[in-house]
Coordinates of C-alpha atoms in Angstrom, one line a residue:
X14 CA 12.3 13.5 5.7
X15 CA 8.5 13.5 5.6
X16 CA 8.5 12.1 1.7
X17 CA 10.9 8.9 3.8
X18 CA 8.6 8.7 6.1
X19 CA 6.2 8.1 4.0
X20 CA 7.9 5.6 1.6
X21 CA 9.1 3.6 4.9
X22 CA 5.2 3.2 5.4
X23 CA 4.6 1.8 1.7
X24 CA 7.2 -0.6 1.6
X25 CA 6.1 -2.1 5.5
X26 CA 2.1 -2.0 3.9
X27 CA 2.5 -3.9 1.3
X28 CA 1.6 -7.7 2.3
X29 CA 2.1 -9.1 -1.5
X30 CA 4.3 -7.2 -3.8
X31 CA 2.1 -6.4 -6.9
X32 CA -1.1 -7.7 -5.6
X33 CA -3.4 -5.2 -3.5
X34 CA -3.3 -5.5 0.1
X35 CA -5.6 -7.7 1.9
X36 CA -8.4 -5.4 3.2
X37 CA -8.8 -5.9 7.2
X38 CA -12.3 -7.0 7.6
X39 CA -15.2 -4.3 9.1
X40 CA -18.4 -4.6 10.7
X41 CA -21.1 -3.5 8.1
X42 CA -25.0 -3.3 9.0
X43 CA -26.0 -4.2 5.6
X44 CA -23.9 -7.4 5.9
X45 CA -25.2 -11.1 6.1
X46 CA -28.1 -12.4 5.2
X47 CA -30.7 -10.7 7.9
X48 CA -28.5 -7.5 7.4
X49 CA -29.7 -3.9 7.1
X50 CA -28.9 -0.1 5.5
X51 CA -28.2 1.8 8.5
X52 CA -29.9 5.0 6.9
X53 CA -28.8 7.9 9.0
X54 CA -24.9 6.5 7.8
X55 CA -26.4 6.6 4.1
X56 CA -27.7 9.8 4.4
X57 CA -24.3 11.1 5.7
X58 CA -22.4 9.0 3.6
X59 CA -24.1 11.0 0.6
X60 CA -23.1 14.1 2.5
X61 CA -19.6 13.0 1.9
X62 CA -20.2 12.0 -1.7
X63 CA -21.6 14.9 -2.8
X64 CA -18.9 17.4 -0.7
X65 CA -15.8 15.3 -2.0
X66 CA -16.7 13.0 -4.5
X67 CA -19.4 14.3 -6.9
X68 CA -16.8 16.9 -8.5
X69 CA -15.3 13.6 -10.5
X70 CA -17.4 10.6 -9.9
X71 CA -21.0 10.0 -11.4
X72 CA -23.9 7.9 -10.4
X73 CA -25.6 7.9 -13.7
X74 CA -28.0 4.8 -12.7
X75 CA -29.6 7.0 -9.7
X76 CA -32.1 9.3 -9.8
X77 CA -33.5 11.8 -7.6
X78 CA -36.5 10.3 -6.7
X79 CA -34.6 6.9 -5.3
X80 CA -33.5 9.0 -2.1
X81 CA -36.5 8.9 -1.1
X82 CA -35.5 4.7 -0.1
X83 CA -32.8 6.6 2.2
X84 CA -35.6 8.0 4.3
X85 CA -36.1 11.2 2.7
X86 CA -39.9 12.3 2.5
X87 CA -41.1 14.0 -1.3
X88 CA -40.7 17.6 -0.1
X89 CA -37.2 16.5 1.1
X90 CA -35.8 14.7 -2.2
X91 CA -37.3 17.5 -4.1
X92 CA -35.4 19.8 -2.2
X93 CA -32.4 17.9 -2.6
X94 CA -32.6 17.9 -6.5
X95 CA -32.9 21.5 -6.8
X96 CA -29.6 22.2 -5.2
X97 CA -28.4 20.2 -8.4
X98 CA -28.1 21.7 -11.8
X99 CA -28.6 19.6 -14.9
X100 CA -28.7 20.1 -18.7
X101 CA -31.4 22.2 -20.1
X102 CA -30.7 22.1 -24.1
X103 CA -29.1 25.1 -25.7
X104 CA -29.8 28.6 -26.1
X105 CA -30.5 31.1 -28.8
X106 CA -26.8 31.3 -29.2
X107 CA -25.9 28.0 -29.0
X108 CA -24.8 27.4 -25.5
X109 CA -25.5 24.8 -23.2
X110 CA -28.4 25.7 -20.2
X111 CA -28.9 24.8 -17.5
X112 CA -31.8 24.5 -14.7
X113 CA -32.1 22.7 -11.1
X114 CA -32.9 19.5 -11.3
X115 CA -36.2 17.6 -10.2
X116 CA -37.0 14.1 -8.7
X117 CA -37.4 12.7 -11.8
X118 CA -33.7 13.5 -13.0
X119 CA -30.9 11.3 -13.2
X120 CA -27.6 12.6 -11.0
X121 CA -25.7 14.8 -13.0
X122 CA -22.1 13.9 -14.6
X123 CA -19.6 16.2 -13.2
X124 CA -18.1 16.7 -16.9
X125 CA -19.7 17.2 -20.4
X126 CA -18.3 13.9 -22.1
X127 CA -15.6 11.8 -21.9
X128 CA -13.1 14.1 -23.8
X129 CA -13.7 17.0 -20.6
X130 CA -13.1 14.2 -18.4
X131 CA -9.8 13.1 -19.8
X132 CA -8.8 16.6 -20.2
X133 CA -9.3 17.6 -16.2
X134 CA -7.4 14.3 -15.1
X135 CA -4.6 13.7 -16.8
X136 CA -5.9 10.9 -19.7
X137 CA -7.9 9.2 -16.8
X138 CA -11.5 9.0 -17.0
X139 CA -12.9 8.9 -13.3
X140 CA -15.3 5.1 -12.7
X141 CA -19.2 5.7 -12.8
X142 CA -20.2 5.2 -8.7
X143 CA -23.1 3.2 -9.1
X144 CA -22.7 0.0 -9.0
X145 CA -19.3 -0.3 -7.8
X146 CA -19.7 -2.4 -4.7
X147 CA -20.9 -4.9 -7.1
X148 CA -18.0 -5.3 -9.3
X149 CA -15.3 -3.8 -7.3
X150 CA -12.6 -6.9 -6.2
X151 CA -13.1 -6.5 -2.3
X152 CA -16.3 -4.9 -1.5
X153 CA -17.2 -2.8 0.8
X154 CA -13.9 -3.3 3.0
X155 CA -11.8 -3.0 0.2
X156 CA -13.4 0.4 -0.7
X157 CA -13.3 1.6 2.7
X158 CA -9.2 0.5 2.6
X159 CA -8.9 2.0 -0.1
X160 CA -10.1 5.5 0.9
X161 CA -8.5 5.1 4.4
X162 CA -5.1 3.9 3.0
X163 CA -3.2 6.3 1.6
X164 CA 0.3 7.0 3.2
X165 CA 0.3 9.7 6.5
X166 CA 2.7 11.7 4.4
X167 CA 1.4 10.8 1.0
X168 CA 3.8 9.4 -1.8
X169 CA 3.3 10.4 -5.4
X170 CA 4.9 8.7 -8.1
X171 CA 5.4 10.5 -11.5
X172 CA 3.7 8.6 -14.2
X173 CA 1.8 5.9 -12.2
X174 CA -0.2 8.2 -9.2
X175 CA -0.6 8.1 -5.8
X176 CA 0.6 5.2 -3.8
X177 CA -2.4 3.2 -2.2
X178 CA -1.5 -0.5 -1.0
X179 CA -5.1 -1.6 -1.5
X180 CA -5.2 -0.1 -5.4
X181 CA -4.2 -2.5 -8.2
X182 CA -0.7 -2.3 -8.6
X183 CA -0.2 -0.1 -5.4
X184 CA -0.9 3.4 -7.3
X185 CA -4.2 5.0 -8.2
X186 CA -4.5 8.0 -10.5
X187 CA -7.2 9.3 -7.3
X188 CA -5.4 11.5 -4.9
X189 CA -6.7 11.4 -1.1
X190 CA -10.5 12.2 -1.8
X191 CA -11.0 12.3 2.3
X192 CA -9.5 15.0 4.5
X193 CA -12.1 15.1 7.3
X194 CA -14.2 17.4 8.2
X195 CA -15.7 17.5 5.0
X196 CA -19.3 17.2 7.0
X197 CA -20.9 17.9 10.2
X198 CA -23.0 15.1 12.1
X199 CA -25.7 16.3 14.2
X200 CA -25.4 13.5 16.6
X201 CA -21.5 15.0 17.8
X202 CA -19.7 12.0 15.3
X203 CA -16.0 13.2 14.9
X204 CA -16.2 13.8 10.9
X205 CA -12.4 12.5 10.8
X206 CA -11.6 10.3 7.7
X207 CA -12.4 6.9 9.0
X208 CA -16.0 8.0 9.8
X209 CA -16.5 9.9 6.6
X210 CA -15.4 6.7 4.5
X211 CA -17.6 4.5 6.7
X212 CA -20.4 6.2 5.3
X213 CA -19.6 7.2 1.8
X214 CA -18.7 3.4 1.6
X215 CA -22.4 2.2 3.1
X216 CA -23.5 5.0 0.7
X217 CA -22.2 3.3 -2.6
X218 CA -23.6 -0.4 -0.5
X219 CA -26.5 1.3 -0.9
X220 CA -26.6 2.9 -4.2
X221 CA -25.3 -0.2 -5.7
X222 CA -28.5 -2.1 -4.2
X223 CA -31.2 0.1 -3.3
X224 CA -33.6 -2.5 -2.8
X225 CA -31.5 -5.1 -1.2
X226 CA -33.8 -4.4 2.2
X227 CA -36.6 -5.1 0.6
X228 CA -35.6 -8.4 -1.2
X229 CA -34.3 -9.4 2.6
X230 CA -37.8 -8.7 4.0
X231 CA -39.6 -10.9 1.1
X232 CA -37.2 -13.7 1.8
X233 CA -37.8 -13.8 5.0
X234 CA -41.5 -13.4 5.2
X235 CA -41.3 -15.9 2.7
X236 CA -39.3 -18.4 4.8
X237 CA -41.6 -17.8 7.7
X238 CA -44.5 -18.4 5.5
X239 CA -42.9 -21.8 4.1
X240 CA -42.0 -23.0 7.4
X241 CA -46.0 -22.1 8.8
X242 CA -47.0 -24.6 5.7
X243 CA -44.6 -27.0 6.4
X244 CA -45.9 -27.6 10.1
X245 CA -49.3 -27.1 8.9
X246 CA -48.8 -30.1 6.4
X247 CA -47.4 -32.3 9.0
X248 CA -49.9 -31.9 11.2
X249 CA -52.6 -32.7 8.8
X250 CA -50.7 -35.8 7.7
X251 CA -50.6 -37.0 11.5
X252 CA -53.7 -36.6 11.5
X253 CA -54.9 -38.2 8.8
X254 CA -52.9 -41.3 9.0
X255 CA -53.4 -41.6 12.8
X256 CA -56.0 -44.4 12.3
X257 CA -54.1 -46.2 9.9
X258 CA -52.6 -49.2 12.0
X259 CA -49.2 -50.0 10.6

């Protein structure tokens, strides 16, 4: 009955047969051309990753040291690398070492080469994280769909995954990363599934464009700057020609 139920509600989600579902649109701070990283939503959205997603996925293009554009002061990021373990060469006998990692380390891989990550799932090799709003078909609300929309009772096909009507083809090889209460928010949030892929999903906004804040603020002091010159040049050419009878 349950494995019904849940095929009754992958046949009434699917809007195109063979083409991903049509992501409903979401309200995302960092949106638009004025928008902004809410940074207390990064900060838990790297919660999540690292509690449910860092076991597969890798951000091999971040290091350490960029948390500290999250709001993170040097005594915090360096507190944050140690809880990580990276590579450390070998040992007298041969075997890989290890040591926690410092600000100036790139994230980790969870695996030690493609080979160990084909091996622990099943000939698929999981997608580096870190720039994945950039290229992923979608964006952000496809991504947040996608982690939201797997099937109450959740449908597994043999051979093709886990049914998903916003994955290419309607199956991913990713089971349900999100479960809830993978993380507690101080400020009382329910950490329920919808919340925790809210962040992750401004997370990976982030990661994929760490200084996209930045760039905004430029542009618009820019603007601001252009427009002051702009009135300043028409005021002097009033001026200037004022005398000049026509």
């Amino acid at each position: 009955m349950a494995f019904g139920a849940g095929l009754l509600w992958a046949c009434s989600a699917l809007a195109q047969p063979g083409a991903p579902a049509r992501p409903e649109p979401q309200q995302w701070s960092f949106a638009g051309a004025l928008g902004h990283f809410d940074l207390a939503a990064v900060q838990h959205g790297y919660a999540v990753f690292a509690g449910s997603c860092a076991s597969c996925h890798s951000l091999s293009q971040l290091h350490f040291s960029d948390f500290a554009g999250m709001g993170l002061q040097p005594s915090e990021v360096a507190a944050l690398a140690a809880t990580w373990q990276v590579p450390d060469g070998l040992d007298a006998e041969g075997r890989l070492k290890h040591r926690a990692a410092r600000p100036d380390d790139p994230l980790p891989s969870p695996y030690s080469g493609p080979e160990a990550a084909l091996a622990a799932n099943q000939g698929v090799v999981p997608p580096d994280l870190s720039r994945i709003l950039k290229v992923y078909p979608g964006g952000a609300d496809r991504l947040y769909a996608l982690l939201t929309g797997y099937a109450p009772q959740v449908v597994r096909q043999k051979g093709r995954g886990f049914f998903n009507p916003y994955a290419i083809g309607h199956f991913t090889a990713m089971p349900p990363p999100l479960h809830g209460n993978e993380v507690k928010y101080a400020d009382g949030t329910v950490p329920d599934v919808q919340a925790e892929a809210r962040d992750v999903t401004t997370f990976l906004a982030w990661v994929s464009a760490p200084h996209q804040d930045q760039r905004r603020r430029l542009g618009v002091g820019a603007g601001l700057y252009l427009c002051f010159l702009a009135v300043l040049f028409a005021i002097l050419n009033r001026r200037i020609w004022s005398d000049v009878r026509k």
